Amino acid sequence: MRVLVAEDHRVLARTVATGLRRQAMAVDVAGSGDMAERMCLHTDYDVLILDRDLPVMTGDEVCRRLRAAGDAPPILMLTAAGETADRVYGLTALGADDYLPKPFDFAELVARVRALSRRVPKPPPVVLRHQGISLNRTRREVSVEGQPLDLTPKEFAVLELLMTATGAPVPHGELVRTVWDEHLDPRTSAVRATVSRLRGKLGPAALITVDDGQGYRLCD
C-alpha cells in the first residue's frame, strides 16, 4: 500500500510517516498543498492523508481540485478543526472520504487508512494461500504449513504483493513503488536483499524466482 502524507508540521509528518512504514506501508510526504496535488496527479496512491491547513494551497483546495480531476485517491482529512460542522463540511462540501481530528490515536489512524484502502470494487481476499503458505492481510500474520513465520514489515509486504499476483511476475519497479517509496534508489540492492531473506525464511514451501527482464514471482 502506498500512502501520501500531506502535512506541513515536519515533526508530525515524520512521526506519521515512520509509524505507517512500520506497518509495511510505502509513504511519501508533501509539505505543501501544491506539492501534494502534483504528487497525486503523477503517482497512484492508495490513500491521501491530507491536512486542511497547508501552505501555498490549502488542503481544502487540494481536495476540491483532485475531486474535480476525477482520479483522486481516497482522502483522509487530518486536522485540528474537529467540530461537527467542520466534519460535515469536509465530508460533504469538500468530498473527503474520512475525517480525523487532531489530536488522534495512531492506532485509529492506521485502522482508518486500511479501511479506506479497501474501498475498491471486488476487494482482494483477507487470507491469501499458496503452496502451504497462508497470509492473513488483516491480522498481518504468515504461516507455513501451519507454523507461524516471523517476517519484517518489508518482507511481509513483498510476500503479500507476490501472492496477490498469483504467479505472475512482479516487476522490480513495482516492488519499489509499492513496498518502498520515492526515496529509494531503484539501483539499490534493498529489494534483492529483502527477497533473498524472505526466500530463506519460506524455505522449500515456495520458490521465489527472478525472471530477467520481468521481475519476481512465486512458482507453482
PDB file of C-alpha atoms in Angstrom:
ATOM      1  CA  MET A   1       0.000   0.000   0.000  1.00  0.00           C
ATOM      2  CA  ARG A   2       1.317   3.457  -0.909  1.00  0.00           C
ATOM      3  CA  VAL A   3       0.254   6.492   1.123  1.00  0.00           C
ATOM      4  CA  LEU A   4       0.870  10.213   0.719  1.00  0.00           C
ATOM      5  CA  VAL A   5       1.029  12.261   3.915  1.00  0.00           C
ATOM      6  CA  ALA A   6       0.355  15.953   3.176  1.00  0.00           C
ATOM      7  CA  GLU A   7       1.368  17.733   6.376  1.00  0.00           C
ATOM      8  CA  ASP A   8       3.482  20.870   6.843  1.00  0.00           C
ATOM      9  CA  HIS A   9       4.309  20.209  10.513  1.00  0.00           C
ATOM     10  CA  ARG A  10       7.620  18.419   9.980  1.00  0.00           C
ATOM     11  CA  VAL A  11       7.727  16.545  13.279  1.00  0.00           C
ATOM     12  CA  LEU A  12       4.159  15.269  12.908  1.00  0.00           C
ATOM     13  CA  ALA A  13       4.692  14.362   9.255  1.00  0.00           C
ATOM     14  CA  ARG A  14       7.859  12.441  10.106  1.00  0.00           C
ATOM     15  CA  THR A  15       6.157  10.685  13.031  1.00  0.00           C
ATOM     16  CA  VAL A  16       3.144   9.632  10.973  1.00  0.00           C
ATOM     17  CA  ALA A  17       5.304   8.511   8.032  1.00  0.00           C
ATOM     18  CA  THR A  18       7.607   6.477  10.260  1.00  0.00           C
ATOM     19  CA  GLY A  19       4.681   4.823  12.015  1.00  0.00           C
ATOM     20  CA  LEU A  20       2.977   3.880   8.754  1.00  0.00           C
ATOM     21  CA  ARG A  21       6.200   2.491   7.313  1.00  0.00           C
ATOM     22  CA  ARG A  22       6.425   0.230  10.353  1.00  0.00           C
ATOM     23  CA  GLN A  23       3.011  -1.058   9.302  1.00  0.00           C
ATOM     24  CA  ALA A  24       4.515  -2.167   5.952  1.00  0.00           C
ATOM     25  CA  MET A  25       3.231   0.834   4.000  1.00  0.00           C
ATOM     26  CA  ALA A  26       5.198   2.841   1.458  1.00  0.00           C
ATOM     27  CA  VAL A  27       4.912   6.502   2.460  1.00  0.00           C
ATOM     28  CA  ASP A  28       5.699   9.761   0.675  1.00  0.00           C
ATOM     29  CA  VAL A  29       5.453  13.180   2.331  1.00  0.00           C
ATOM     30  CA  ALA A  30       4.360  16.542   0.916  1.00  0.00           C
ATOM     31  CA  GLY A  31       4.882  19.723   2.919  1.00  0.00           C
ATOM     32  CA  SER A  32       2.581  21.983   0.905  1.00  0.00           C
ATOM     33  CA  GLY A  33      -0.735  21.775  -0.893  1.00  0.00           C
ATOM     34  CA  ASP A  34       0.632  22.382  -4.374  1.00  0.00           C
ATOM     35  CA  MET A  35       3.209  19.633  -3.870  1.00  0.00           C
ATOM     36  CA  ALA A  36       0.510  17.222  -2.674  1.00  0.00           C
ATOM     37  CA  GLU A  37      -1.598  17.933  -5.756  1.00  0.00           C
ATOM     38  CA  ARG A  38       1.325  17.387  -8.131  1.00  0.00           C
ATOM     39  CA  MET A  39       2.324  14.133  -6.461  1.00  0.00           C
ATOM     40  CA  CYS A  40      -1.236  12.777  -6.568  1.00  0.00           C
ATOM     41  CA  LEU A  41      -1.558  13.606 -10.252  1.00  0.00           C
ATOM     42  CA  HIS A  42       1.667  11.755 -11.085  1.00  0.00           C
ATOM     43  CA  THR A  43       1.520   8.804  -8.656  1.00  0.00           C
ATOM     44  CA  ASP A  44      -1.263   6.321  -7.914  1.00  0.00           C
ATOM     45  CA  TYR A  45      -1.687   6.481  -4.136  1.00  0.00           C
ATOM     46  CA  ASP A  46      -3.955   4.137  -2.232  1.00  0.00           C
ATOM     47  CA  VAL A  47      -4.733   6.795   0.393  1.00  0.00           C
ATOM     48  CA  LEU A  48      -4.039  10.510   0.827  1.00  0.00           C
ATOM     49  CA  ILE A  49      -3.748  11.782   4.414  1.00  0.00           C
ATOM     50  CA  LEU A  50      -4.458  15.482   3.979  1.00  0.00           C
ATOM     51  CA  ASP A  51      -4.035  18.292   6.484  1.00  0.00           C
ATOM     52  CA  ARG A  52      -6.515  21.113   5.839  1.00  0.00           C
ATOM     53  CA  ASP A  53      -4.108  23.865   6.887  1.00  0.00           C
ATOM     54  CA  LEU A  54      -1.324  23.618   4.294  1.00  0.00           C
ATOM     55  CA  PRO A  55       0.853  26.406   2.862  1.00  0.00           C
ATOM     56  CA  VAL A  56       0.713  27.609  -0.773  1.00  0.00           C
ATOM     57  CA  MET A  57      -2.534  25.727  -1.396  1.00  0.00           C
ATOM     58  CA  THR A  58      -4.883  24.723   1.427  1.00  0.00           C
ATOM     59  CA  GLY A  59      -5.897  21.144   1.966  1.00  0.00           C
ATOM     60  CA  ASP A  60      -9.478  22.178   1.181  1.00  0.00           C
ATOM     61  CA  GLU A  61      -8.407  23.412  -2.258  1.00  0.00           C
ATOM     62  CA  VAL A  62      -6.298  20.294  -2.863  1.00  0.00           C
ATOM     63  CA  CYS A  63      -9.313  18.122  -2.089  1.00  0.00           C
ATOM     64  CA  ARG A  64     -11.574  20.141  -4.406  1.00  0.00           C
ATOM     65  CA  ARG A  65      -9.081  20.101  -7.282  1.00  0.00           C
ATOM     66  CA  LEU A  66      -8.334  16.388  -7.016  1.00  0.00           C
ATOM     67  CA  ARG A  67     -12.036  15.577  -6.938  1.00  0.00           C
ATOM     68  CA  ALA A  68     -12.577  17.796  -9.980  1.00  0.00           C
ATOM     69  CA  ALA A  69      -9.783  15.959 -11.799  1.00  0.00           C
ATOM     70  CA  GLY A  70     -11.796  12.777 -11.285  1.00  0.00           C
ATOM     71  CA  ASP A  71      -8.942  10.473 -10.290  1.00  0.00           C
ATOM     72  CA  ALA A  72      -8.302  11.233  -6.616  1.00  0.00           C
ATOM     73  CA  PRO A  73      -7.238   8.551  -4.133  1.00  0.00           C
ATOM     74  CA  PRO A  74      -9.382   8.037  -1.017  1.00  0.00           C
ATOM     75  CA  ILE A  75      -8.797  11.146   1.125  1.00  0.00           C
ATOM     76  CA  LEU A  76      -8.491  11.153   4.911  1.00  0.00           C
ATOM     77  CA  MET A  77      -8.538  14.700   6.260  1.00  0.00           C
ATOM     78  CA  LEU A  78      -6.353  15.119   9.326  1.00  0.00           C
ATOM     79  CA  THR A  79      -6.953  18.471  11.001  1.00  0.00           C
ATOM     80  CA  ALA A  80      -7.300  20.436  14.218  1.00  0.00           C
ATOM     81  CA  ALA A  81     -10.749  21.636  13.072  1.00  0.00           C
ATOM     82  CA  GLY A  82     -12.758  18.895  14.745  1.00  0.00           C
ATOM     83  CA  GLU A  83     -16.181  20.387  15.404  1.00  0.00           C
ATOM     84  CA  THR A  84     -19.209  18.620  13.964  1.00  0.00           C
ATOM     85  CA  ALA A  85     -19.732  21.405  11.430  1.00  0.00           C
ATOM     86  CA  ASP A  86     -16.104  21.050  10.279  1.00  0.00           C
ATOM     87  CA  ARG A  87     -16.502  17.313   9.794  1.00  0.00           C
ATOM     88  CA  VAL A  88     -19.744  17.694   7.866  1.00  0.00           C
ATOM     89  CA  TYR A  89     -18.163  20.350   5.644  1.00  0.00           C
ATOM     90  CA  GLY A  90     -15.111  18.210   4.949  1.00  0.00           C
ATOM     91  CA  LEU A  91     -17.127  15.111   4.116  1.00  0.00           C
ATOM     92  CA  THR A  92     -19.830  16.815   2.054  1.00  0.00           C
ATOM     93  CA  ALA A  93     -18.707  20.145   0.585  1.00  0.00           C
ATOM     94  CA  LEU A  94     -15.068  19.131   0.085  1.00  0.00           C
ATOM     95  CA  GLY A  95     -15.631  15.489  -0.800  1.00  0.00           C
ATOM     96  CA  ALA A  96     -13.263  13.869   1.703  1.00  0.00           C
ATOM     97  CA  ASP A  97     -13.767  10.159   2.339  1.00  0.00           C
ATOM     98  CA  ASP A  98     -12.945  10.303   6.043  1.00  0.00           C
ATOM     99  CA  TYR A  99     -12.153  12.934   8.657  1.00  0.00           C
ATOM    100  CA  LEU A 100      -9.937  12.540  11.747  1.00  0.00           C
ATOM    101  CA  PRO A 101      -9.453  15.487  14.148  1.00  0.00           C
ATOM    102  CA  LYS A 102      -6.152  16.201  15.900  1.00  0.00           C
ATOM    103  CA  PRO A 103      -5.015  15.039  18.384  1.00  0.00           C
ATOM    104  CA  PHE A 104      -5.645  11.457  17.334  1.00  0.00           C
ATOM    105  CA  ASP A 105      -4.739   7.934  18.366  1.00  0.00           C
ATOM    106  CA  PHE A 106      -2.241   6.432  15.931  1.00  0.00           C
ATOM    107  CA  ALA A 107      -3.884   3.006  16.021  1.00  0.00           C
ATOM    108  CA  GLU A 108      -7.127   4.627  14.864  1.00  0.00           C
ATOM    109  CA  LEU A 109      -5.287   6.414  12.045  1.00  0.00           C
ATOM    110  CA  VAL A 110      -3.844   3.106  10.820  1.00  0.00           C
ATOM    111  CA  ALA A 111      -7.264   1.443  11.004  1.00  0.00           C
ATOM    112  CA  ARG A 112      -8.873   4.262   9.026  1.00  0.00           C
ATOM    113  CA  VAL A 113      -6.136   4.198   6.374  1.00  0.00           C
ATOM    114  CA  ARG A 114      -6.524   0.452   5.915  1.00  0.00           C
ATOM    115  CA  ALA A 115     -10.326   0.798   5.756  1.00  0.00           C
ATOM    116  CA  LEU A 116     -10.057   3.467   3.048  1.00  0.00           C
ATOM    117  CA  SER A 117      -7.642   1.351   1.011  1.00  0.00           C
ATOM    118  CA  ARG A 118     -10.204  -1.450   0.944  1.00  0.00           C
ATOM    119  CA  ARG A 119     -12.850   0.738  -0.700  1.00  0.00           C
ATOM    120  CA  VAL A 120     -12.319  -0.706  -4.162  1.00  0.00           C
ATOM    121  CA  PRO A 121     -14.506  -2.938  -6.346  1.00  0.00           C
ATOM    122  CA  LYS A 122     -14.103  -6.640  -5.613  1.00  0.00           C
ATOM    123  CA  PRO A 123     -11.743  -6.314  -2.664  1.00  0.00           C
ATOM    124  CA  PRO A 124      -8.992  -8.927  -2.511  1.00  0.00           C
ATOM    125  CA  PRO A 125      -9.426 -11.806  -0.072  1.00  0.00           C
ATOM    126  CA  VAL A 126      -8.315 -11.318   3.514  1.00  0.00           C
ATOM    127  CA  VAL A 127      -6.364 -14.601   3.542  1.00  0.00           C
ATOM    128  CA  LEU A 128      -4.028 -15.473   0.670  1.00  0.00           C
ATOM    129  CA  ARG A 129      -2.754 -19.034   0.208  1.00  0.00           C
ATOM    130  CA  HIS A 130      -0.013 -20.534  -1.940  1.00  0.00           C
ATOM    131  CA  GLN A 131       1.782 -23.883  -1.664  1.00  0.00           C
ATOM    132  CA  GLY A 132       1.360 -24.247   2.100  1.00  0.00           C
ATOM    133  CA  ILE A 133       1.797 -20.537   2.812  1.00  0.00           C
ATOM    134  CA  SER A 134      -1.081 -18.670   4.471  1.00  0.00           C
ATOM    135  CA  LEU A 135      -1.006 -14.863   4.691  1.00  0.00           C
ATOM    136  CA  ASN A 136      -3.677 -13.026   6.687  1.00  0.00           C
ATOM    137  CA  ARG A 137      -3.811  -9.426   5.478  1.00  0.00           C
ATOM    138  CA  THR A 138      -5.950  -8.199   8.386  1.00  0.00           C
ATOM    139  CA  ARG A 139      -4.003  -9.803  11.217  1.00  0.00           C
ATOM    140  CA  ARG A 140      -0.670  -9.300   9.412  1.00  0.00           C
ATOM    141  CA  GLU A 141       0.244 -12.927  10.072  1.00  0.00           C
ATOM    142  CA  VAL A 142       2.017 -15.537   7.938  1.00  0.00           C
ATOM    143  CA  SER A 143       2.320 -19.271   8.457  1.00  0.00           C
ATOM    144  CA  VAL A 144       3.980 -22.090   6.514  1.00  0.00           C
ATOM    145  CA  GLU A 145       2.319 -25.492   6.816  1.00  0.00           C
ATOM    146  CA  GLY A 146       0.539 -24.162   9.895  1.00  0.00           C
ATOM    147  CA  GLN A 147       3.716 -22.914  11.591  1.00  0.00           C
ATOM    148  CA  PRO A 148       3.867 -19.144  12.323  1.00  0.00           C
ATOM    149  CA  LEU A 149       6.542 -17.268  10.418  1.00  0.00           C
ATOM    150  CA  ASP A 150       8.181 -14.111  11.745  1.00  0.00           C
ATOM    151  CA  LEU A 151       8.582 -11.562   8.930  1.00  0.00           C
ATOM    152  CA  THR A 152       9.693  -7.949   8.945  1.00  0.00           C
ATOM    153  CA  PRO A 153       7.166  -5.385   7.621  1.00  0.00           C
ATOM    154  CA  LYS A 154       9.030  -5.154   4.301  1.00  0.00           C
ATOM    155  CA  GLU A 155       9.233  -8.941   3.930  1.00  0.00           C
ATOM    156  CA  PHE A 156       5.511  -9.199   4.674  1.00  0.00           C
ATOM    157  CA  ALA A 157       4.670  -6.519   2.102  1.00  0.00           C
ATOM    158  CA  VAL A 158       6.811  -8.194  -0.578  1.00  0.00           C
ATOM    159  CA  LEU A 159       5.227 -11.586   0.062  1.00  0.00           C
ATOM    160  CA  GLU A 160       1.738 -10.047   0.027  1.00  0.00           C
ATOM    161  CA  LEU A 161       2.398  -8.436  -3.350  1.00  0.00           C
ATOM    162  CA  LEU A 162       3.823 -11.654  -4.822  1.00  0.00           C
ATOM    163  CA  MET A 163       0.900 -13.724  -3.536  1.00  0.00           C
ATOM    164  CA  THR A 164      -1.600 -11.185  -4.851  1.00  0.00           C
ATOM    165  CA  ALA A 165      -0.020 -11.542  -8.298  1.00  0.00           C
ATOM    166  CA  THR A 166      -0.954 -15.272  -8.219  1.00  0.00           C
ATOM    167  CA  GLY A 167       2.135 -16.477 -10.044  1.00  0.00           C
ATOM    168  CA  ALA A 168       2.521 -13.565 -12.456  1.00  0.00           C
ATOM    169  CA  PRO A 169       5.878 -11.779 -12.352  1.00  0.00           C
ATOM    170  CA  VAL A 170       6.047  -8.576 -10.303  1.00  0.00           C
ATOM    171  CA  PRO A 171       8.500  -6.093 -11.851  1.00  0.00           C
ATOM    172  CA  HIS A 172      11.322  -4.717  -9.729  1.00  0.00           C
ATOM    173  CA  GLY A 173       9.955  -1.197 -10.249  1.00  0.00           C
ATOM    174  CA  GLU A 174       6.528  -2.150  -8.940  1.00  0.00           C
ATOM    175  CA  LEU A 175       8.070  -3.572  -5.765  1.00  0.00           C
ATOM    176  CA  VAL A 176       9.987  -0.323  -5.278  1.00  0.00           C
ATOM    177  CA  ARG A 177       6.891   1.834  -5.826  1.00  0.00           C
ATOM    178  CA  THR A 178       4.547  -0.264  -3.699  1.00  0.00           C
ATOM    179  CA  VAL A 179       6.680  -1.532  -0.828  1.00  0.00           C
ATOM    180  CA  TRP A 180       9.301   1.207  -0.544  1.00  0.00           C
ATOM    181  CA  ASP A 181       8.816   4.860  -1.535  1.00  0.00           C
ATOM    182  CA  GLU A 182      10.182   7.690  -3.652  1.00  0.00           C
ATOM    183  CA  HIS A 183      13.420   7.978  -1.672  1.00  0.00           C
ATOM    184  CA  LEU A 184      14.693   4.510  -2.528  1.00  0.00           C
ATOM    185  CA  ASP A 185      17.319   4.490  -5.248  1.00  0.00           C
ATOM    186  CA  PRO A 186      15.989   1.975  -7.842  1.00  0.00           C
ATOM    187  CA  ARG A 187      19.553   0.756  -8.313  1.00  0.00           C
ATOM    188  CA  THR A 188      19.897  -0.254  -4.677  1.00  0.00           C
ATOM    189  CA  SER A 189      20.193  -3.880  -3.602  1.00  0.00           C
ATOM    190  CA  ALA A 190      17.482  -3.437  -0.941  1.00  0.00           C
ATOM    191  CA  VAL A 191      14.838  -5.261  -2.977  1.00  0.00           C
ATOM    192  CA  ARG A 192      17.078  -8.228  -3.814  1.00  0.00           C
ATOM    193  CA  ALA A 193      18.284  -8.424  -0.212  1.00  0.00           C
ATOM    194  CA  THR A 194      14.720  -8.456   1.131  1.00  0.00           C
ATOM    195  CA  VAL A 195      13.633 -11.089  -1.392  1.00  0.00           C
ATOM    196  CA  SER A 196      16.672 -13.198  -0.506  1.00  0.00           C
ATOM    197  CA  ARG A 197      15.862 -13.082   3.223  1.00  0.00           C
ATOM    198  CA  LEU A 198      12.218 -13.873   2.501  1.00  0.00           C
ATOM    199  CA  ARG A 199      13.196 -16.833   0.323  1.00  0.00           C
ATOM    200  CA  GLY A 200      15.343 -18.179   3.150  1.00  0.00           C
ATOM    201  CA  LYS A 201      12.545 -17.885   5.700  1.00  0.00           C
ATOM    202  CA  LEU A 202       9.970 -19.556   3.451  1.00  0.00           C
ATOM    203  CA  GLY A 203      12.256 -22.499   2.809  1.00  0.00           C
ATOM    204  CA  PRO A 204      11.015 -25.146   0.367  1.00  0.00           C
ATOM    205  CA  ALA A 205       7.359 -24.084   0.726  1.00  0.00           C
ATOM    206  CA  ALA A 206       7.631 -21.680  -2.197  1.00  0.00           C
ATOM    207  CA  LEU A 207      10.442 -20.708  -4.510  1.00  0.00           C
ATOM    208  CA  ILE A 208      10.701 -17.043  -5.425  1.00  0.00           C
ATOM    209  CA  THR A 209      12.277 -16.857  -8.837  1.00  0.00           C
ATOM    210  CA  VAL A 210      13.859 -13.944 -10.624  1.00  0.00           C
ATOM    211  CA  ASP A 211      12.791 -13.656 -14.251  1.00  0.00           C
ATOM    212  CA  ASP A 212      15.326 -11.464 -16.001  1.00  0.00           C
ATOM    213  CA  GLY A 213      13.564  -8.525 -17.561  1.00  0.00           C
ATOM    214  CA  GLN A 214      10.235  -9.391 -15.927  1.00  0.00           C
ATOM    215  CA  GLY A 215      10.623  -9.431 -12.161  1.00  0.00           C
ATOM    216  CA  TYR A 216       9.965 -11.707  -9.215  1.00  0.00           C
ATOM    217  CA  ARG A 217       7.274 -14.361  -8.948  1.00  0.00           C
ATOM    218  CA  LEU A 218       6.157 -17.312  -6.861  1.00  0.00           C
ATOM    219  CA  CYS A 219       6.489 -20.660  -8.603  1.00  0.00           C
ATOM    220  CA  ASP A 220       3.568 -23.090  -8.663  1.00  0.00           C
TER     221      ASP A 220
END
